[in-house]
Structure formats: C-alpha cells, structure tokens
RNA sequence: GGUGCCAUAGCCAAGUGGUAAGGCAGUGGUCUGCAAAACCACCAUUCCCCAGUUCAAAUCUGGGUGGCACCUCCA
C-alpha cells in the first residue's frame, strides 16, 4: 500500500486548517451524527450526508483506510410524538424512516456507513457513561433524572465560543429549578407513561438527547478517535455537550481529535424551515433534475460554505403556481451532461480501436489525479477538483476532435488514460459513476416528460428531415429543424446520423 | 443581549500574505450545406467601504456597512 497523501482539514475547535495526522497512521476513524428518522428526509439531510461522504471518499482516494460510523437516533421526543399520532411503535416508525433515509442517500451516491449504530441498542454504554460521570462528580441524579453539571467541566463552551454566564443571561428556555445550573442538561430522563423506557440505576427511563452520540462513539471507535462531524447547527448545544460528557468521563485528551462541520442550505437567501414552507424533499429534487445533478451541484461548492438555491416558480397559463424549478441545479445538470457526453465519446473511441497499450501520453493527459489529490488534500476542495476534471475533459475532446498531429497509439493511450482518471476523480466526489448511456437516456427522458414531448412524433420528423437532407432539399431540412426547435428539440447532425437533445434552459 | 459565519465579474464559484482557478452567460473564430456539439481566442489593474500592519494584502489588524445562522427542535 502506498503512503497516504498528507491532508489539511479545517478544525472547528481550533478554527483553522490543521495538518491532519490520524491516531493510527494510514487509518481514519470518523463519526457523523446521523438522522433522527421520524419523517421523510429533506435535502438538508442529504447535504450533510453528502458532505461527509465527500470527506470519506476523499480520504479513501488519498490512500487512507477509513472507518465510518453514522448513527441512527431512534429514541427521541420527535419520534415518540410522531408515533403517538399514528399509533405506531416508536422504534418501528423510526426503523421505517431510517430505511427510507438510506434509500434516499443511496440515490445520491452516499456510501453506506461501515457501522450504523442505534440508540436503542446502546442503552448499556449510555448507562455506563452516566454512572461514570456521577462517580466523577460531574453529574447528579434528581427524581429519576440525571443531569450533567456544566460547572464541573471548566472548558465548557470551547467549541461554540459560548460561556456559561452568557448562556444563562440569554437563556430562552424555562429554567427547571431541579437543575443546579440552567445550562445543565439531561443525560437520563425518567420514564413517562407510554414512552419507550429501559431499566437503569435511576429507575425506568430513557437517554437524554446528547449522551447517545458519546456512547456510540465510545462503543465503536473507543475513547479517542479522529474526526467527528455534523451540520453547523449541531455545534451548540449538541456537540458542545458531547465533548463535556465524553471528556468528563474519559479525560481531556479523549474524544474527537478534529471537528468538522458542514455549511447550510439556503433557499433564496433564507434557511429552509417548515414555517417558511421551503422544505424540499429528496425525492422532489431528484425527480426534478436527477439525483446525480444534485450531488454534482453540491460538490461544486465547498462543504463549509453556505449554499443558496435559486427557485423559480412555475405557473400555468392562468397564473396559478404549479411547481418550482431550480435553475442552479439545472445548470449543474448541463455541466454534468458535458462530462458524460465526453466520457461517452472516449468510450466509443477506445472501444473502436483499443487503448493504445502502455507508454507515453500527450502532455497534460497524466495530471488529473495529481491535481485532484492536491485539491482534496487541502480541506477536501471539491470545486477545484471539478475544475481539474474540466481541464481533462477539454483535453479529451480536443484529442477526439483533432488528433491529427498526435501519433495514433499516443492518442489512444491518452484518451484511455483521461477516461480512466476522469472516472477515478469522479469517484472521489461521488459523481460520474453511471454508464454514460444510462445517464444520458434518463436525462432525456426527464426532459421529454417535462416538456410533454411525443418521442414517436420526433422520430417521424427526424426521418422526414433525413430524407430531405438526402435529397439536398436544404430549405425543407431547415424548416424541420426550426419546427423541432419550436418544440424545444435541438438537432445534432453527426457523420453517423442525426442525434437530438431537449433544450432545458428556458 | 451573547456567539459565530459570509460579502470575489452579469450569474455561480475557488483562492487565508506574493501579485485574481474553474463554470455559465456574452463576443469573435475553427468545424458545418446551415446549425448544434466540441475546440480556440477575448472577457475582474481588481476582490463591500474606510484606516492600519507589510517590500508585498482579496488574504492579517481595527472600524464601518449589508446579509445569514446559532443560543429552543433543526442537517
């Protein structure tokens, strides 16, 4: 195995990019706060999963052996509430939505986690950590509840920049007077009727919100591991509390060595929220532009930056809103099409005449992987990686168009190399994994459906135009081109006949 | 009130001390019966504003302005 490429990662705790050196050379242990499944996943869930999938794939691409843990929080207030409304068992309900979540993530090329622990099967380590915190004087039991005492953890607030005093001053939560300090938070909650509960030294109850992640990290990655990730919104209080619990139990040098947080998705400049009515489901987006276009769009931005989605309302003739479109996503899909068309051309060329065997390639045809490595090693810079892929695709198209001055085998070899490397770099980002024909056909089908086109009619016009062209009746051929353009169909004459595509930019 | 983040061309978007990647759109060109696609060329003396540090700043410091988020469930 080759030596992994050294990588620099932005650490939320140190607030700067740092040289990353894993606990065990060559191996990386990662924990990501996963979903709390109580409803269908929305695009924000997908973004977080995709960001950390990008980091995971990036590390693998750079030569690391990654252990990736993403939990499912299946014991939670929201799940219990949703289950009460449907009469379903809370664990069954969350299992159902967890499966749906995983199916959605698979559509976006998110790799399944190596380990996917659930809270409900980690009650034992939760109790153990809680007991340990009580023994160490960092937690206290009151009437079947157990609270963590923030006063016992002097560095509380180091991740979020909050201080206990300020939190108290600005607290918007009603203060529970059984707590010693307002910022103290529950590790264990006494059971309420009808809720899932487990026996504990403090009576029947269930875990508080933050302790589960500390327990699952400990169970699967040990007291100390490399990277802990999540959405920016989790910094406070969730991750702050995780640090307090875990380090309170296992010491100041324990727990995550690096914290990574992804930026948020905004729609028309504002965050996505139910009250604003701008929550978009994974399925809705995937059907509108294709799952891979969303993935491509997202990795065209740096994972720490906020991403803004432009939305265009679609109205019918009477002015009634009938849906929305996402111009940015559609632009990303067009760029993705360019890459697939390029791969398709390369594949056709190589299939027809071979890959030219081993040997030298044209200048620049061998640099993509090095460029991708350099970009990804610098805090997983996917946009720069995509730019490098663009250069490679451009060179491939150039060789395809005008390979005249290049020796035959060098040309074949270069194109085969470019195709391979494009796919390898794409794999590091989770894109370009489909067969070009599959992607291209699905895209055309999607656009045909959107415009309500009749493919049989198009084929008829195509045949008619072919006949006109054969007869050199250019006026008729052009009239047919115009007619089809009016339908939104663009014609592409090639030496092997006429192909067509649906215009999507209006 | 407290804590963070962001501001780069018409649009999208990298770049955290060394003299502005990439994409879209646009303009001109090659190719084409004409187109499209592809390719080539052009396209920010300048990075929200002001002051400062430095030989050197989009990048660092201070002060503004505008936007967003967290402190309550939130990806």
PDB file of N, CA and C (backbone and C1' of nucleotides) in Angstrom, chain B residues 2 10-11 18-19 21 25 28 38 42-44 46-47 49 53 59 62 72-73 75:
ATOM      1  P     G B   2     -23.764  41.969  23.395  1.00  0.00           P
ATOM      2  O5'   G B   2     -23.583  40.397  23.591  1.00  0.00           O
ATOM      3  C5'   G B   2     -22.991  39.897  24.787  1.00  0.00           C
ATOM      4  C4'   G B   2     -22.973  38.399  24.728  1.00  0.00           C
ATOM      5  C3'   G B   2     -22.231  37.806  23.547  1.00  0.00           C
ATOM      6  O3'   G B   2     -20.827  37.770  23.759  1.00  0.00           O
ATOM      7  C1'   G B   2     -24.304  36.730  23.739  1.00  0.00           C
ATOM      8  P     G B  10     -20.459  43.015 -13.227  1.00  0.00           P
ATOM      9  O5'   G B  10     -21.716  42.225 -13.780  1.00  0.00           O
ATOM     10  C5'   G B  10     -23.018  42.799 -13.681  1.00  0.00           C
ATOM     11  C4'   G B  10     -24.017  41.730 -14.033  1.00  0.00           C
ATOM     12  C3'   G B  10     -23.890  40.461 -13.208  1.00  0.00           C
ATOM     13  O3'   G B  10     -24.590  40.574 -11.994  1.00  0.00           O
ATOM     14  C1'   G B  10     -23.981  39.895 -15.497  1.00  0.00           C
ATOM     15  P     C B  11     -24.007  39.834 -10.696  1.00  0.00           P
ATOM     16  O5'   C B  11     -24.427  38.328 -10.968  1.00  0.00           O
ATOM     17  C5'   C B  11     -25.795  37.932 -11.006  1.00  0.00           C
ATOM     18  C4'   C B  11     -25.880  36.469 -11.342  1.00  0.00           C
ATOM     19  C3'   C B  11     -25.066  35.562 -10.437  1.00  0.00           C
ATOM     20  O3'   C B  11     -25.736  35.265  -9.230  1.00  0.00           O
ATOM     21  C1'   C B  11     -24.648  34.978 -12.675  1.00  0.00           C
ATOM     22  P     G B  18       0.637  33.810  -0.648  1.00  0.00           P
ATOM     23  O5'   G B  18       1.166  34.554  -1.945  1.00  0.00           O
ATOM     24  C5'   G B  18       0.329  35.445  -2.668  1.00  0.00           C
ATOM     25  C4'   G B  18       1.222  36.378  -3.448  1.00  0.00           C
ATOM     26  C3'   G B  18       1.982  35.653  -4.566  1.00  0.00           C
ATOM     27  O3'   G B  18       1.391  36.094  -5.771  1.00  0.00           O
ATOM     28  C1'   G B  18       3.444  37.022  -3.197  1.00  0.00           C
ATOM     29  P     U B  19       1.603  35.334  -7.132  1.00  0.00           P
ATOM     30  O5'   U B  19       0.797  36.232  -8.195  1.00  0.00           O
ATOM     31  C5'   U B  19      -0.578  36.579  -7.933  1.00  0.00           C
ATOM     32  C4'   U B  19      -0.722  38.093  -7.948  1.00  0.00           C
ATOM     33  C3'   U B  19      -0.311  38.719  -9.307  1.00  0.00           C
ATOM     34  O3'   U B  19      -1.472  39.228  -9.937  1.00  0.00           O
ATOM     35  C1'   U B  19       0.635  39.869  -7.405  1.00  0.00           C
ATOM     36  P     A B  21      -6.179  33.767 -12.299  1.00  0.00           P
ATOM     37  O5'   A B  21      -6.811  32.418 -11.738  1.00  0.00           O
ATOM     38  C5'   A B  21      -7.813  31.746 -12.437  1.00  0.00           C
ATOM     39  C4'   A B  21      -7.657  30.302 -12.144  1.00  0.00           C
ATOM     40  C3'   A B  21      -8.617  29.422 -12.898  1.00  0.00           C
ATOM     41  O3'   A B  21      -8.121  29.166 -14.190  1.00  0.00           O
ATOM     42  C1'   A B  21      -8.704  28.862 -10.630  1.00  0.00           C
ATOM     43  P     A B  25     -23.532  28.640 -21.620  1.00  0.00           P
ATOM     44  O5'   A B  25     -23.897  30.196 -21.478  1.00  0.00           O
ATOM     45  C5'   A B  25     -25.215  30.581 -21.112  1.00  0.00           C
ATOM     46  C4'   A B  25     -25.250  32.069 -20.878  1.00  0.00           C
ATOM     47  C3'   A B  25     -24.725  32.915 -22.023  1.00  0.00           C
ATOM     48  O3'   A B  25     -25.697  33.098 -23.039  1.00  0.00           O
ATOM     49  C1'   A B  25     -23.801  33.698 -19.996  1.00  0.00           C
ATOM     50  P     G B  28     -20.237  38.121 -32.588  1.00  0.00           P
ATOM     51  O5'   G B  28     -18.730  37.747 -32.929  1.00  0.00           O
ATOM     52  C5'   G B  28     -17.865  38.738 -33.485  1.00  0.00           C
ATOM     53  C4'   G B  28     -16.453  38.212 -33.531  1.00  0.00           C
ATOM     54  C3'   G B  28     -16.262  36.920 -34.309  1.00  0.00           C
ATOM     55  O3'   G B  28     -16.206  37.110 -35.705  1.00  0.00           O
ATOM     56  C1'   G B  28     -15.103  36.772 -32.261  1.00  0.00           C
ATOM     57  P     A B  38     -20.358  21.422 -25.773  1.00  0.00           P
ATOM     58  O5'   A B  38     -19.034  20.977 -26.543  1.00  0.00           O
ATOM     59  C5'   A B  38     -18.512  19.665 -26.370  1.00  0.00           C
ATOM     60  C4'   A B  38     -17.333  19.470 -27.297  1.00  0.00           C
ATOM     61  C3'   A B  38     -16.242  20.523 -27.170  1.00  0.00           C
ATOM     62  O3'   A B  38     -15.369  20.247 -26.095  1.00  0.00           O
ATOM     63  C1'   A B  38     -16.761  20.221 -29.437  1.00  0.00           C
ATOM     64  P     C B  42      -6.780  34.886 -24.824  1.00  0.00           P
ATOM     65  O5'   C B  42      -7.940  35.974 -24.890  1.00  0.00           O
ATOM     66  C5'   C B  42      -7.749  37.170 -25.643  1.00  0.00           C
ATOM     67  C4'   C B  42      -9.025  37.963 -25.638  1.00  0.00           C
ATOM     68  C3'   C B  42      -9.605  38.276 -24.264  1.00  0.00           C
ATOM     69  O3'   C B  42      -8.951  39.388 -23.675  1.00  0.00           O
ATOM     70  C1'   C B  42     -11.340  37.549 -25.678  1.00  0.00           C
ATOM     71  P     C B  43      -8.817  39.428 -22.073  1.00  0.00           P
ATOM     72  O5'   C B  43     -10.335  39.483 -21.579  1.00  0.00           O
ATOM     73  C5'   C B  43     -11.143  40.625 -21.878  1.00  0.00           C
ATOM     74  C4'   C B  43     -12.526  40.392 -21.352  1.00  0.00           C
ATOM     75  C3'   C B  43     -12.592  39.988 -19.881  1.00  0.00           C
ATOM     76  O3'   C B  43     -12.553  41.141 -19.044  1.00  0.00           O
ATOM     77  C1'   C B  43     -13.994  38.569 -21.152  1.00  0.00           C
ATOM     78  P     A B  44     -11.307  41.330 -17.985  1.00  0.00           P
ATOM     79  O5'   A B  44     -12.064  41.227 -16.593  1.00  0.00           O
ATOM     80  C5'   A B  44     -13.040  42.201 -16.222  1.00  0.00           C
ATOM     81  C4'   A B  44     -12.878  42.545 -14.766  1.00  0.00           C
ATOM     82  C3'   A B  44     -11.459  42.997 -14.415  1.00  0.00           C
ATOM     83  O3'   A B  44     -11.337  44.393 -14.667  1.00  0.00           O
ATOM     84  C1'   A B  44     -12.323  41.436 -12.794  1.00  0.00           C
ATOM     85  P     U B  46      -9.220  48.480 -10.678  1.00  0.00           P
ATOM     86  O5'   U B  46      -9.982  48.028  -9.357  1.00  0.00           O
ATOM     87  C5'   U B  46     -11.128  47.171  -9.430  1.00  0.00           C
ATOM     88  C4'   U B  46     -10.801  45.789  -8.918  1.00  0.00           C
ATOM     89  C3'   U B  46     -10.097  45.745  -7.562  1.00  0.00           C
ATOM     90  O3'   U B  46     -11.098  45.761  -6.556  1.00  0.00           O
ATOM     91  C1'   U B  46      -9.243  44.111  -9.091  1.00  0.00           C
ATOM     92  P     C B  47     -10.669  45.859  -5.009  1.00  0.00           P
ATOM     93  O5'   C B  47     -11.628  44.780  -4.355  1.00  0.00           O
ATOM     94  C5'   C B  47     -12.912  44.440  -4.913  1.00  0.00           C
ATOM     95  C4'   C B  47     -13.144  42.968  -4.661  1.00  0.00           C
ATOM     96  C3'   C B  47     -13.039  42.586  -3.192  1.00  0.00           C
ATOM     97  O3'   C B  47     -14.353  42.238  -2.813  1.00  0.00           O
ATOM     98  C1'   C B  47     -11.782  41.109  -4.595  1.00  0.00           C
ATOM     99  P     C B  49     -14.675  47.787  -1.882  1.00  0.00           P
ATOM    100  O5'   C B  49     -15.094  48.894  -0.826  1.00  0.00           O
ATOM    101  C5'   C B  49     -15.981  49.951  -1.195  1.00  0.00           C
ATOM    102  C4'   C B  49     -16.184  50.852  -0.003  1.00  0.00           C
ATOM    103  C3'   C B  49     -14.886  51.330   0.643  1.00  0.00           C
ATOM    104  O3'   C B  49     -14.366  52.457  -0.021  1.00  0.00           O
ATOM    105  C1'   C B  49     -16.344  50.538   2.319  1.00  0.00           C
ATOM    106  P     U B  53       0.900  51.780   9.094  1.00  0.00           P
ATOM    107  O5'   U B  53       1.018  50.217   9.387  1.00  0.00           O
ATOM    108  C5'   U B  53       1.258  49.745  10.699  1.00  0.00           C
ATOM    109  C4'   U B  53       1.437  48.250  10.679  1.00  0.00           C
ATOM    110  C3'   U B  53       2.452  47.746   9.656  1.00  0.00           C
ATOM    111  O3'   U B  53       3.779  47.862  10.153  1.00  0.00           O
ATOM    112  C1'   U B  53       0.496  46.447   9.503  1.00  0.00           C
ATOM    113  P     U B  59      -7.849  41.685   2.290  1.00  0.00           P
ATOM    114  O5'   U B  59      -8.426  40.255   2.651  1.00  0.00           O
ATOM    115  C5'   U B  59      -8.014  39.562   3.798  1.00  0.00           C
ATOM    116  C4'   U B  59      -7.543  38.170   3.443  1.00  0.00           C
ATOM    117  C3'   U B  59      -6.441  37.658   4.359  1.00  0.00           C
ATOM    118  O3'   U B  59      -6.994  36.646   5.187  1.00  0.00           O
ATOM    119  C1'   U B  59      -5.991  37.212   2.056  1.00  0.00           C
ATOM    120  P     G B  62      -9.021  42.712  15.146  1.00  0.00           P
ATOM    121  O5'   G B  62      -9.290  44.268  15.069  1.00  0.00           O
ATOM    122  C5'   G B  62      -8.775  45.134  16.078  1.00  0.00           C
ATOM    123  C4'   G B  62      -9.070  46.565  15.714  1.00  0.00           C
ATOM    124  C3'   G B  62     -10.516  46.847  15.321  1.00  0.00           C
ATOM    125  O3'   G B  62     -11.368  46.979  16.437  1.00  0.00           O
ATOM    126  C1'   G B  62      -9.076  47.874  13.773  1.00  0.00           C
ATOM    127  P     U B  72     -31.391  27.839  23.946  1.00  0.00           P
ATOM    128  O5'   U B  72     -32.101  26.584  23.286  1.00  0.00           O
ATOM    129  C5'   U B  72     -32.991  25.742  24.051  1.00  0.00           C
ATOM    130  C4'   U B  72     -34.149  25.365  23.196  1.00  0.00           C
ATOM    131  C3'   U B  72     -33.733  24.782  21.830  1.00  0.00           C
ATOM    132  O3'   U B  72     -33.459  23.367  21.906  1.00  0.00           O
ATOM    133  C1'   U B  72     -35.432  26.417  21.553  1.00  0.00           C
ATOM    134  P     C B  73     -34.181  22.168  22.324  1.00  0.00           P
ATOM    135  O5'   C B  73     -34.232  21.295  21.016  1.00  0.00           O
ATOM    136  C5'   C B  73     -35.022  20.108  20.951  1.00  0.00           C
ATOM    137  C4'   C B  73     -35.507  19.915  19.553  1.00  0.00           C
ATOM    138  C3'   C B  73     -34.442  19.907  18.456  1.00  0.00           C
ATOM    139  O3'   C B  73     -33.749  18.680  18.421  1.00  0.00           O
ATOM    140  C1'   C B  73     -36.333  21.086  17.731  1.00  0.00           C
ATOM    141  P     A B  75     -32.815  17.719  11.398  1.00  0.00           P
ATOM    142  O5'   A B  75     -31.687  17.294  10.380  1.00  0.00           O
ATOM    143  C5'   A B  75     -30.756  16.312  10.423  1.00  0.00           C
ATOM    144  C4'   A B  75     -29.463  16.962  10.002  1.00  0.00           C
ATOM    145  C3'   A B  75     -29.065  18.104  10.912  1.00  0.00           C
ATOM    146  O3'   A B  75     -28.383  17.623  12.044  1.00  0.00           O
ATOM    147  C1'   A B  75     -28.818  18.734   8.657  1.00  0.00           C
TER     148        A B  75
END
